[in-house]
Amino acid sequence: MTEFAGAFELVMAPQVLGAMLLAAIFGLFVGATPGLSATMATALLVPITFFMPPIVAIAAIVTCSAMAIFAGDIPGALLNIPGTPASAAYTNETFAMNRKGALDQALGANVTASAIGGVFGTVVLAIAAPQLANFALSFSSYEYFWLALLGLSCATLVSTGNPLKGIVSLCLGLLLSMIGLDVVTGTPRFTFGSIDLMGGVSLIAVLIGAFAVAELLRKATDLGTALPAATAVRGSILKGQARILATHRLGLLRGSTIGTLIGALPGAGADIAAWIAYAVSKRFSKTPEKFGTGHVEGVVEASAANNASLAGAYVPALVFGIPGDAITAIVVGVLMIKGITPGPTVFTKTPELVGAIYLVFLIANLMIVPLGIVAIRMSRHVLQVSPSVLYPVILLFCIVGAFATNNAIFDLWVILAIGVLVWLMNANDYPAAPMVLGLVLGRIVEENFVNSMIKSDGSLLPFVERPIAGVLAVLTVIAWLAPLAIRARVSMRAASRT
Amino acid sequence: MKAPDTLTGGVFAIIGIAVIVLAWHFPSTPSEVGPGFFPTIIASILFLSGLAIAVGAALDRGAKPVSSQAGSWLRDRRALVALGSVPLAIVGWAVLAAVAGAMLASILIVALLAIAWGARTGTAVTTGVVSGIVVHLFFGIAMRVPLPQGLLERLLQ
């Protein structure tokens, strides 16, 4: 009870609530702007959170990402252009509703289902995380090594079209994490005599380079034409929503559950959750023929799923320090910069911080309804902001934000180098997220591996001798072999058809 | 910028070899697990993955030629200017901030960037002035980040 009171006191501080409100406005703006993703919003927020206490920083990130994921639905319904990839699954459906004259209903379903899905994910996070943390207290460096490797393997192999390209990206991230003084011996590695590299590569600079500068470079090659003018939303957003939610309550529950579970899986985030929830909704619908014609059922389920997945991704991130997606990788990185290493001990050492995170999630998701309605009303103006004005301001923010965290011009070369690298990688279908996960988790994997090797006098046997370590080792090997098995099966099927 | 997988895979394989060579030169320790142990493992995986991508692409006779997949932006002058303006802006800010100070550098860089991205001069200058002042107020004043003052700002003070 005292922990809850402590958490309540932390969150209700004016600084936290003020940061949440500003982060919400920022998240809604970025999410509603086609081409800017929730991950980019979070990465841009990081240099600001650098100057904040831990709970204010986390509150800002949670609120910003929840709002951005919801706001991505707005241009989808208005212009048939998803604001973020997480809304792409049902953009056609909401736009079809718009053309049928049910725009208010579509956006209302987005707002209410997003909020309910987010709250559902938060409840699961609050229930599951402490139980898992209790279990994880018995983990040693062997288990943590496998757990980090399993998380990295899943994130790399599950989320990418070509697993080899995911592995290349991951290896680059892991190698980046090794720049600087060696964790055990203190030997300088890959520093090339540069003092700036002694402390390692700045995570914030890499995040800005990978998720903002690279995105701006991509935008430069695809300036395109101006967005068409969006119609103003004038009707009541919430009118009739209670009936819609009651009618599709099962789908709402199913979408929230699917979203939370998929969010908790390393490598799968809000966009995959929405696609799967939409497909499941159609599969189990009594009227699947209505899907794609402006039917609200799939919209409710998928809208709930993508917001629920955000909270789901915090389960492995908080309990094991293993981020499930790019956004939680940023969160884990921010916590580490603040001197807090996510893991089961966080639950025993700073329970009020964990409680505050649950509370922040709850408030952020409840804020979606009032602030979301305001954002919908103002969306016509947001969509009129010209890229030629917006992108230079974003780049300035990247430059000054990267400089401000270490007061180092060197970090500008890092954002430039990483930005160009990730732009080239993305253009050639190499994903960026595994690289960031590798950078965040690299030191943890190496430290646990080296400590384990020293403990075992160079023997590899203890890595699989302990029961939980053994199970995790088997799961890791399965994660490696699964893509090969799936590919072999697909090839065999194709061969048998011809 | 689309390149053939044989090239990208080959480049990453070469990076893998380079890292292995660098890691060999790290000082040895009494323990088997020295500072070069982990980088060597990761670089070996990078080398093998890069090699597999390059060899796989070379053997894949059904793959489309890259020229047909490449974007048309390479022939679009406006896109090339916008693309070049991003790295130039980063380098330009670093140089200008030291000479003219962070605020003036920010104003100038945003205004020039906006023009390069197709904004009208008036809009570009207004955007530059507003964003330069806001960034200075936020980072320089509110967050107390010691942003470069530069010769001009020091003289003005």
XYZ file of C-alpha atoms in Angstrom:
655
model
C 0.000 0.000 0.000
C 2.871 2.348 0.844
C 4.364 1.471 -2.554
C 1.138 2.504 -4.253
C 1.057 5.728 -2.257
C 4.685 6.367 -3.245
C 3.898 5.700 -6.903
C 0.826 7.946 -6.737
C 2.865 10.729 -5.198
C 5.541 10.379 -7.893
C 3.073 10.533 -10.771
C 0.847 13.273 -9.415
C 3.759 15.720 -9.252
C 3.023 18.746 -11.476
C 6.314 18.163 -13.331
C 5.207 14.633 -14.350
C 1.683 15.632 -15.357
C 2.989 18.658 -17.255
C 5.548 16.521 -19.103
C 2.796 14.010 -19.947
C 0.573 16.733 -21.375
C 3.348 18.186 -23.539
C 4.472 14.708 -24.633
C 0.847 13.893 -25.502
C 0.565 16.954 -27.755
C 3.898 16.103 -29.385
C 2.926 12.429 -29.843
C -0.467 13.341 -31.320
C 1.178 15.749 -33.778
C 3.872 13.299 -34.910
C 1.448 10.363 -35.067
C -1.077 12.329 -37.114
C 1.603 13.443 -39.587
C 1.957 10.822 -42.327
C 5.507 9.547 -42.638
C 6.559 10.272 -39.059
C 6.431 7.157 -36.867
C 5.876 6.612 -33.146
C 9.469 5.356 -32.942
C 10.715 8.602 -34.475
C 8.609 10.585 -31.973
C 10.159 8.611 -29.116
C 13.701 9.008 -30.488
C 13.205 12.769 -30.844
C 11.964 12.918 -27.266
C 15.065 11.200 -25.851
C 17.405 14.227 -25.798
C 14.748 16.124 -23.826
C 14.185 13.268 -21.380
C 17.956 13.249 -20.806
C 17.479 16.332 -18.627
C 14.553 14.902 -16.664
C 14.320 12.668 -13.567
C 13.637 8.962 -14.471
C 9.874 8.912 -13.843
C 9.290 12.167 -15.745
C 11.297 10.769 -18.662
C 9.392 7.467 -18.710
C 6.033 9.249 -18.306
C 6.832 11.440 -21.310
C 7.918 8.485 -23.466
C 4.922 6.290 -22.532
C 2.450 9.105 -23.185
C 4.101 10.172 -26.420
C 4.172 6.638 -27.873
C 0.573 5.820 -26.826
C -0.701 9.052 -28.383
C 1.355 8.610 -31.550
C 0.066 5.068 -32.099
C -3.531 6.279 -31.742
C -3.027 9.453 -33.797
C -1.745 7.393 -36.724
C -5.396 6.391 -37.219
C -6.490 9.979 -37.971
C -4.917 10.531 -41.437
C -5.857 6.930 -42.208
C -9.551 7.702 -41.827
C -9.327 11.175 -43.395
C -6.978 10.585 -46.335
C -6.414 6.809 -46.547
C -2.764 7.394 -45.537
C -1.719 5.759 -42.247
C 0.019 8.205 -39.918
C 2.195 5.416 -38.511
C 2.777 1.809 -39.705
C 0.708 0.573 -36.735
C -2.472 1.968 -38.345
C -1.867 0.528 -41.816
C -3.834 -2.686 -41.147
C -7.220 -0.963 -41.029
C -6.661 2.301 -42.913
C -8.661 1.066 -45.918
C -11.516 0.139 -43.609
C -11.719 3.480 -41.803
C -11.382 5.380 -45.087
C -14.192 3.278 -46.544
C -16.280 4.250 -43.490
C -15.413 7.898 -44.210
C -16.664 7.551 -47.794
C -19.864 5.982 -46.489
C -20.421 9.057 -44.300
C -19.393 7.317 -41.079
C -16.151 9.246 -40.426
C -17.170 10.218 -36.882
C -17.991 6.601 -36.116
C -14.640 5.368 -37.496
C -12.579 7.885 -35.530
C -14.741 7.334 -32.455
C -14.015 3.592 -32.652
C -10.295 4.379 -33.014
C -10.313 6.610 -29.919
C -12.343 4.405 -27.607
C -10.861 1.054 -28.665
C -7.306 2.451 -28.455
C -7.942 3.664 -24.908
C -9.581 0.391 -23.814
C -6.842 -1.711 -25.451
C -4.175 0.395 -23.767
C -5.837 0.079 -20.351
C -6.202 -3.699 -20.837
C -2.481 -3.995 -21.679
C -1.645 -1.926 -18.592
C -3.677 -4.223 -16.315
C -1.914 -7.294 -17.757
C 1.456 -5.550 -17.312
C 0.648 -4.721 -13.681
C -0.435 -8.312 -12.948
C 2.117 -10.300 -14.967
C 5.290 -8.269 -14.488
C 5.644 -8.677 -10.680
C 4.972 -12.451 -10.911
C 7.605 -12.872 -13.617
C 10.013 -10.641 -11.709
C 9.627 -12.857 -8.633
C 10.498 -15.875 -10.758
C 13.412 -14.078 -12.433
C 15.052 -13.228 -9.089
C 16.667 -16.679 -9.114
C 18.350 -16.007 -12.482
C 22.148 -15.877 -12.642
C 24.439 -14.590 -15.391
C 23.915 -17.847 -17.341
C 20.137 -17.313 -17.555
C 20.556 -13.639 -18.361
C 22.982 -14.442 -21.147
C 20.485 -16.845 -22.775
C 17.563 -14.529 -22.134
C 19.300 -11.607 -23.823
C 20.388 -13.860 -26.682
C 16.854 -15.258 -27.036
C 15.401 -11.754 -27.089
C 17.906 -10.600 -29.684
C 17.416 -13.748 -31.774
C 13.612 -13.433 -31.815
C 13.769 -9.719 -32.571
C 16.142 -10.354 -35.442
C 14.687 -13.481 -36.948
C 10.954 -12.934 -36.439
C 10.548 -9.374 -37.615
C 12.503 -9.347 -40.846
C 11.855 -10.715 -44.314
C 15.416 -11.948 -44.720
C 16.783 -13.256 -41.382
C 20.385 -12.922 -42.621
C 19.919 -9.186 -43.104
C 18.454 -8.958 -39.601
C 21.528 -10.780 -38.257
C 23.877 -8.374 -40.085
C 22.019 -5.426 -38.532
C 22.163 -7.029 -35.082
C 25.911 -7.737 -35.401
C 26.540 -4.103 -36.356
C 24.661 -2.987 -33.225
C 26.579 -5.438 -31.031
C 29.896 -4.268 -32.503
C 28.886 -0.642 -31.914
C 28.243 -1.518 -28.255
C 31.835 -2.808 -27.990
C 33.383 0.533 -28.933
C 35.046 2.073 -25.882
C 36.606 0.577 -22.777
C 36.145 -3.191 -22.378
C 33.653 -3.984 -19.586
C 35.973 -6.449 -17.802
C 39.611 -5.510 -18.519
C 39.200 -1.805 -19.283
C 41.100 -2.203 -22.573
C 40.172 0.416 -25.205
C 38.485 -1.284 -28.173
C 37.880 0.162 -31.656
C 38.587 3.683 -30.381
C 41.307 4.415 -32.999
C 42.988 6.733 -30.506
C 39.930 8.992 -30.250
C 39.115 10.263 -26.761
C 35.497 10.805 -27.865
C 35.133 7.061 -28.443
C 36.613 5.990 -25.075
C 33.219 6.180 -23.351
C 31.525 4.344 -26.216
C 29.105 5.538 -28.861
C 26.301 7.725 -27.496
C 23.066 5.712 -27.521
C 21.031 8.897 -27.926
C 23.047 9.924 -30.980
C 22.566 6.474 -32.514
C 18.806 6.584 -31.845
C 18.501 10.023 -33.439
C 20.610 8.935 -36.394
C 18.801 5.637 -36.936
C 15.204 6.740 -36.457
C 15.184 10.444 -37.374
C 18.099 11.413 -39.653
C 17.767 8.220 -41.728
C 14.036 8.888 -42.050
C 14.686 12.473 -43.206
C 17.148 11.187 -45.832
C 14.477 8.771 -47.041
C 11.908 11.582 -47.159
C 14.331 13.688 -49.225
C 14.287 11.065 -51.951
C 10.499 10.863 -51.841
C 9.258 14.445 -51.545
C 6.125 13.559 -53.493
C 3.182 15.878 -53.813
C 1.332 17.812 -51.141
C -1.366 15.952 -49.204
C -4.936 16.504 -50.356
C -7.042 18.743 -48.129
C -8.818 16.773 -45.404
C -12.421 17.375 -44.529
C -13.216 18.861 -41.148
C -14.631 16.481 -38.535
C -17.736 18.156 -37.167
C -20.026 15.449 -35.779
C -19.944 13.927 -32.287
C -16.998 11.529 -32.030
C -18.363 9.519 -29.110
C -21.996 9.304 -30.250
C -23.053 5.664 -30.608
C -19.686 4.325 -29.428
C -21.127 2.595 -26.355
C -23.377 0.552 -28.636
C -20.522 -0.282 -31.040
C -18.226 -1.360 -28.210
C -20.982 -3.413 -26.580
C -21.768 -5.144 -29.887
C -18.104 -5.964 -30.503
C -17.095 -6.550 -26.874
C -15.700 -10.005 -27.637
C -13.586 -8.633 -30.481
C -12.422 -5.793 -28.244
C -11.293 -8.281 -25.597
C -9.689 -10.549 -28.194
C -7.874 -7.649 -29.885
C -6.596 -6.372 -26.537
C -5.372 -9.853 -25.581
C -3.691 -10.464 -28.945
C -2.064 -7.027 -28.808
C -0.703 -7.533 -25.298
C 0.700 -10.988 -26.089
C 2.263 -9.918 -29.391
C 3.709 -6.809 -27.754
C 5.402 -9.002 -25.148
C 7.109 -11.059 -27.887
C 10.532 -9.718 -28.814
C 10.539 -8.425 -32.361
C 6.812 -8.011 -32.842
C 5.342 -4.590 -32.162
C 2.182 -2.524 -32.635
C 2.033 -2.869 -36.430
C 2.197 -6.686 -36.409
C -0.335 -6.767 -33.543
C -2.804 -4.687 -35.597
C -2.403 -6.830 -38.727
C -2.919 -10.085 -36.800
C -5.867 -8.722 -34.780
C -7.557 -7.487 -37.970
C -7.043 -10.859 -39.679
C -8.330 -12.750 -36.613
C -11.340 -10.436 -36.421
C -12.219 -11.226 -40.042
C -11.621 -14.943 -39.519
C -14.053 -15.166 -36.588
C -16.573 -12.586 -37.794
C -20.150 -13.569 -38.568
C -20.009 -11.132 -41.484
C -16.499 -11.452 -42.983
C -17.817 -10.308 -46.369
C -18.343 -6.799 -44.913
C -14.618 -6.369 -44.148
C -13.037 -3.821 -46.483
C -16.350 -2.144 -47.227
C -16.366 0.217 -44.247
C -17.212 -2.192 -41.410
C -16.297 -1.140 -37.876
C -15.740 -4.630 -36.371
C -12.105 -5.106 -37.481
C -11.312 -1.466 -36.689
C -12.341 -1.943 -33.050
C -10.268 -5.114 -32.641
C -7.122 -3.860 -34.408
C -7.238 -0.380 -32.795
C -7.352 -2.052 -29.384
C -4.505 -4.403 -30.358
C -1.905 -1.829 -31.388
C -2.320 0.239 -28.233
C -2.419 -2.875 -26.011
C 0.866 -4.040 -27.530
C 2.679 -0.982 -26.166
C 2.073 -2.047 -22.563
C 2.745 -5.709 -23.453
C 6.213 -4.803 -24.720
C 7.079 -3.398 -21.274
C 6.701 -6.834 -19.637
C 10.029 -8.304 -20.916
C 11.623 -4.845 -20.918
C 10.921 -4.181 -17.239
C 11.239 -7.723 -15.888
C 14.285 -8.941 -17.818
C 15.646 -5.752 -19.355
C 14.987 -7.312 -22.772
C 13.205 -4.811 -25.025
C 10.463 -6.209 -27.221
C 10.616 -3.540 -29.913
C 12.401 -0.357 -30.934
C 10.363 1.866 -28.570
C 11.071 -0.274 -25.500
C 14.724 -0.512 -26.619
C 14.784 3.270 -26.355
C 13.093 3.083 -22.919
C 15.617 0.512 -21.644
C 18.409 2.734 -22.983
C 16.957 5.815 -21.261
C 16.629 3.940 -17.943
C 20.241 2.756 -18.231
C 21.413 6.321 -18.922
C 19.563 7.292 -15.709
C 21.483 4.601 -13.799
C 18.535 2.193 -13.558
C 19.139 -1.250 -15.051
C 15.768 -2.860 -15.803
C 15.436 -6.344 -14.330
C 13.741 -8.163 -11.449
C 15.690 -6.211 -8.831
C 13.977 -3.003 -9.968
C 10.757 -4.491 -8.553
C 12.334 -5.017 -5.109
C 14.658 -2.011 -4.942
C 12.387 0.661 -6.421
C 8.821 -0.710 -6.315
C 7.396 2.811 -6.321
C 9.055 3.433 -9.713
C 7.453 0.295 -11.170
C 4.083 1.273 -9.689
C 4.489 4.744 -11.140
C 5.078 3.251 -14.601
C 1.771 1.298 -14.349
C -0.006 4.469 -13.251
C 1.548 6.502 -16.058
C 0.360 3.915 -18.579
C -3.141 4.050 -17.149
C -3.335 7.847 -17.215
C -1.777 8.065 -20.692
C -4.322 5.652 -22.138
C -7.225 7.414 -20.445
C -5.911 10.717 -21.816
C -6.335 9.326 -25.343
C -10.089 9.987 -25.211
C -10.205 13.740 -24.432
C -6.934 14.676 -26.140
C -7.666 12.366 -29.064
C -10.968 14.131 -29.709
C -9.195 17.523 -29.669
C -6.543 16.124 -32.056
C -9.244 14.851 -34.420
C -10.911 18.265 -34.450
C -7.585 19.963 -35.229
C -6.292 17.300 -37.614
C -7.191 19.274 -40.740
C -4.691 21.959 -39.730
C -1.989 19.460 -38.677
C -2.203 17.763 -42.075
C -1.640 21.113 -43.790
C 1.831 21.612 -42.270
C 4.233 21.557 -45.203
C 7.090 19.011 -45.150
C 9.416 21.772 -46.391
C 8.829 23.552 -43.079
C 8.434 20.519 -40.816
C 11.491 18.466 -41.821
C 14.088 21.267 -41.393
C 12.733 21.906 -37.893
C 12.964 18.176 -37.095
C 16.555 18.098 -38.357
C 17.458 21.118 -36.225
C 15.971 19.323 -33.244
C 18.065 16.233 -34.090
C 21.253 18.320 -34.325
C 20.784 20.365 -31.155
C 19.333 17.376 -29.248
C 22.319 15.171 -30.098
C 24.774 17.945 -29.225
C 23.030 18.857 -25.971
C 23.245 15.430 -24.316
C 27.073 15.374 -24.133
C 27.924 18.912 -25.293
C 29.975 17.206 -27.972
C 30.251 18.087 -31.659
C 31.456 14.490 -32.071
C 27.878 13.274 -31.523
C 26.858 15.192 -34.663
C 29.240 13.027 -36.686
C 27.633 9.983 -35.033
C 24.081 11.004 -36.045
C 25.318 11.733 -39.566
C 27.222 8.446 -39.934
C 24.447 6.319 -38.410
C 21.781 8.215 -40.359
C 23.496 7.561 -43.692
C 24.252 3.935 -42.730
C 20.654 3.188 -41.702
C 19.271 5.003 -44.757
C 21.430 2.811 -47.008
C 20.530 -0.290 -44.968
C 16.784 0.425 -45.140
C 16.975 1.032 -48.885
C 18.517 -2.421 -49.224
C 16.030 -4.147 -46.865
C 18.347 -4.340 -43.845
C 16.178 -3.469 -40.798
C 17.383 -0.837 -38.306
C 15.625 -2.085 -35.154
C 17.946 -5.109 -34.544
C 20.938 -2.756 -34.675
C 19.474 -0.587 -31.925
C 18.521 -3.655 -29.861
C 22.090 -4.925 -30.312
C 23.534 -1.620 -29.152
C 21.278 -1.516 -26.080
C 21.780 -5.167 -25.127
C 25.365 -5.655 -26.359
C 27.041 -4.831 -23.078
C 24.552 -6.968 -21.095
C 25.145 -9.990 -23.344
C 28.921 -9.615 -23.256
C 29.107 -8.888 -19.526
C 26.968 -11.908 -18.651
C 28.850 -14.129 -21.074
C 32.302 -13.088 -19.858
C 31.290 -13.263 -16.157
C 29.818 -16.718 -16.722
C 32.955 -17.903 -18.510
C 35.156 -16.588 -15.694
C 32.909 -18.255 -13.064
C 33.015 -21.572 -14.918
C 36.782 -21.436 -15.599
C 36.198 -21.371 -19.337
C 33.760 -24.300 -19.355
C 30.604 -23.989 -21.473
C 28.790 -26.750 -19.564
C 27.173 -24.526 -16.887
C 25.496 -22.575 -19.675
C 23.158 -25.526 -20.215
C 23.434 -27.400 -16.882
C 21.118 -25.214 -14.826
C 17.477 -26.149 -15.593
C 16.197 -22.691 -16.549
C 19.382 -21.908 -18.492
C 18.969 -25.219 -20.327
C 15.357 -24.450 -21.264
C 16.317 -20.962 -22.455
C 19.192 -22.455 -24.485
C 16.791 -24.863 -26.191
C 14.328 -22.035 -26.907
C 17.156 -19.960 -28.384
C 18.216 -22.810 -30.665
C 14.555 -23.270 -31.708
C 14.367 -19.547 -32.509
C 17.435 -19.948 -34.742
C 16.194 -23.071 -36.474
C 12.526 -22.067 -36.904
C 13.089 -19.718 -39.888
C 15.164 -22.408 -41.620
C 12.467 -25.022 -40.989
C 9.720 -22.668 -42.227
C 11.728 -21.815 -45.345
C 12.424 -25.511 -46.049
C 8.726 -26.326 -45.635
C 7.681 -23.528 -47.998
C 10.242 -24.680 -50.593
C 9.047 -28.292 -50.290
C 5.412 -27.215 -50.748
C 6.323 -25.116 -53.770
C 8.306 -28.021 -55.227
C 5.452 -30.479 -54.675
C 3.027 -28.102 -56.478
C 5.205 -27.824 -59.610
C 19.975 3.903 -52.782
C 19.442 0.343 -53.909
C 22.560 -1.725 -54.447
C 22.891 -5.395 -55.382
C 22.932 -7.845 -52.456
C 26.257 -9.181 -53.729
C 27.733 -5.731 -53.022
C 26.061 -5.039 -49.669
C 26.709 -8.580 -48.406
C 30.317 -8.325 -49.599
C 30.833 -4.997 -47.815
C 29.510 -6.382 -44.537
C 31.683 -9.509 -44.925
C 34.746 -7.255 -45.391
C 33.752 -5.237 -42.289
C 33.551 -8.557 -40.418
C 37.088 -9.509 -41.487
C 38.420 -6.041 -40.607
C 36.946 -6.300 -37.095
C 38.432 -9.789 -36.623
C 41.879 -8.457 -37.618
C 41.520 -5.498 -35.223
C 40.346 -7.774 -32.405
C 43.421 -10.030 -32.848
C 45.605 -7.122 -31.852
C 43.855 -6.574 -28.519
C 46.107 -7.443 -25.541
C 45.782 -11.035 -24.313
C 44.772 -11.813 -20.742
C 45.357 -14.857 -18.495
C 41.687 -15.712 -18.965
C 40.556 -17.348 -22.203
C 37.971 -14.609 -22.540
C 40.006 -11.519 -23.346
C 38.793 -8.199 -24.772
C 38.969 -9.578 -28.308
C 36.959 -12.743 -27.641
C 33.413 -11.410 -28.015
C 34.134 -9.011 -30.909
C 35.743 -11.935 -32.786
C 32.603 -14.083 -32.357
C 30.257 -11.289 -33.475
C 32.515 -10.241 -36.368
C 32.711 -13.877 -37.508
C 28.888 -14.052 -37.558
C 28.834 -10.758 -39.485
C 31.366 -12.105 -41.966
C 29.456 -15.372 -42.482
C 26.073 -13.607 -42.818
C 27.465 -11.038 -45.264
C 29.107 -13.801 -47.268
C 25.886 -15.847 -47.309
C 23.889 -12.811 -48.540
C 26.459 -12.086 -51.278
C 26.783 -15.715 -52.405
C 23.016 -16.266 -52.214
C 22.415 -13.211 -54.423
C 25.119 -14.269 -56.872
C 23.552 -17.711 -57.221
C 19.982 -16.367 -57.479
C 19.491 -16.214 -61.224
C 15.834 -15.166 -60.905
C 16.665 -11.938 -59.071
C 15.592 -8.675 -60.718
C 18.395 -6.405 -61.927
C 18.906 -3.523 -59.509
C 18.519 -0.825 -62.162
C 14.838 -1.721 -62.548
C 14.298 -1.497 -58.775
C 16.181 1.763 -58.194
C 14.114 4.875 -57.459
C 13.649 7.631 -59.985
C 14.818 10.217 -57.440
C 18.387 9.933 -58.761
C 17.203 11.864 -61.828
C 15.194 14.383 -59.763
C 17.269 17.527 -59.096
C 14.941 18.678 -56.276
C 15.299 15.344 -54.461
C 19.083 15.370 -54.867
C 19.292 18.902 -53.435
C 17.062 17.906 -50.497
C 19.119 14.756 -49.898
C 22.446 16.591 -49.991
C 21.101 19.309 -47.717
C 20.709 16.910 -44.761
C 24.424 16.025 -44.262
C 25.418 19.564 -45.257
C 23.117 20.984 -42.585
C 24.680 18.806 -39.871
C 28.235 19.712 -40.887
C 27.187 23.335 -41.454
C 25.671 23.660 -37.966
C 28.837 22.260 -36.357
C 31.020 24.776 -38.214
C 28.678 27.770 -37.967
C 27.850 27.251 -34.288
C 31.533 27.633 -33.393
C 31.820 30.858 -35.391
C 28.426 32.530 -35.114
C 26.895 30.740 -32.122
C 24.210 28.059 -31.871
C 21.212 30.363 -32.254
C 22.385 32.104 -35.401
C 23.594 28.788 -36.836
C 20.180 27.244 -36.142
C 18.291 30.120 -37.785
C 20.495 30.049 -40.870
C 20.529 26.268 -41.246
C 16.742 25.882 -40.916
C 16.073 28.755 -43.340
C 18.455 27.338 -45.958
C 17.142 23.810 -45.438
C 13.544 24.960 -45.861
C 14.472 26.691 -49.137
C 16.286 23.542 -50.299
C 13.161 21.505 -49.477
C 10.943 23.822 -51.519
C 9.600 26.447 -49.072
C 9.179 30.105 -50.072
C 11.913 32.458 -48.841
C 9.627 34.348 -46.441
C 8.271 31.139 -44.917
C 11.779 29.672 -44.698
C 13.192 32.714 -42.873
C 10.228 32.864 -40.479
C 10.568 29.126 -39.735
C 14.309 29.562 -39.173
C 13.909 32.504 -36.792
C 11.084 30.923 -34.770
C 12.686 27.474 -34.495
C 16.144 28.917 -33.760
C 14.789 31.030 -30.911
C 12.601 28.203 -29.522
C 15.496 25.708 -29.553
C 17.778 28.256 -27.889
C 15.183 29.065 -25.229
C 14.503 25.391 -24.525
C 17.994 23.900 -24.558
C 20.091 26.983 -23.780
C 17.916 28.713 -21.176
C 15.458 26.164 -19.737
C 17.743 23.085 -19.816
C 20.913 25.152 -19.217
C 22.856 23.392 -21.955
C 26.038 25.361 -22.697
C 25.320 25.773 -26.415
C 28.202 27.247 -28.448
C 28.070 31.039 -28.231
C 30.427 31.764 -31.089
C 32.358 34.922 -31.816
C 29.368 36.942 -33.004
C 27.245 36.340 -29.906
C 30.232 37.021 -27.636
C 30.856 40.314 -29.436
C 27.192 41.252 -29.154
C 27.318 40.641 -25.412
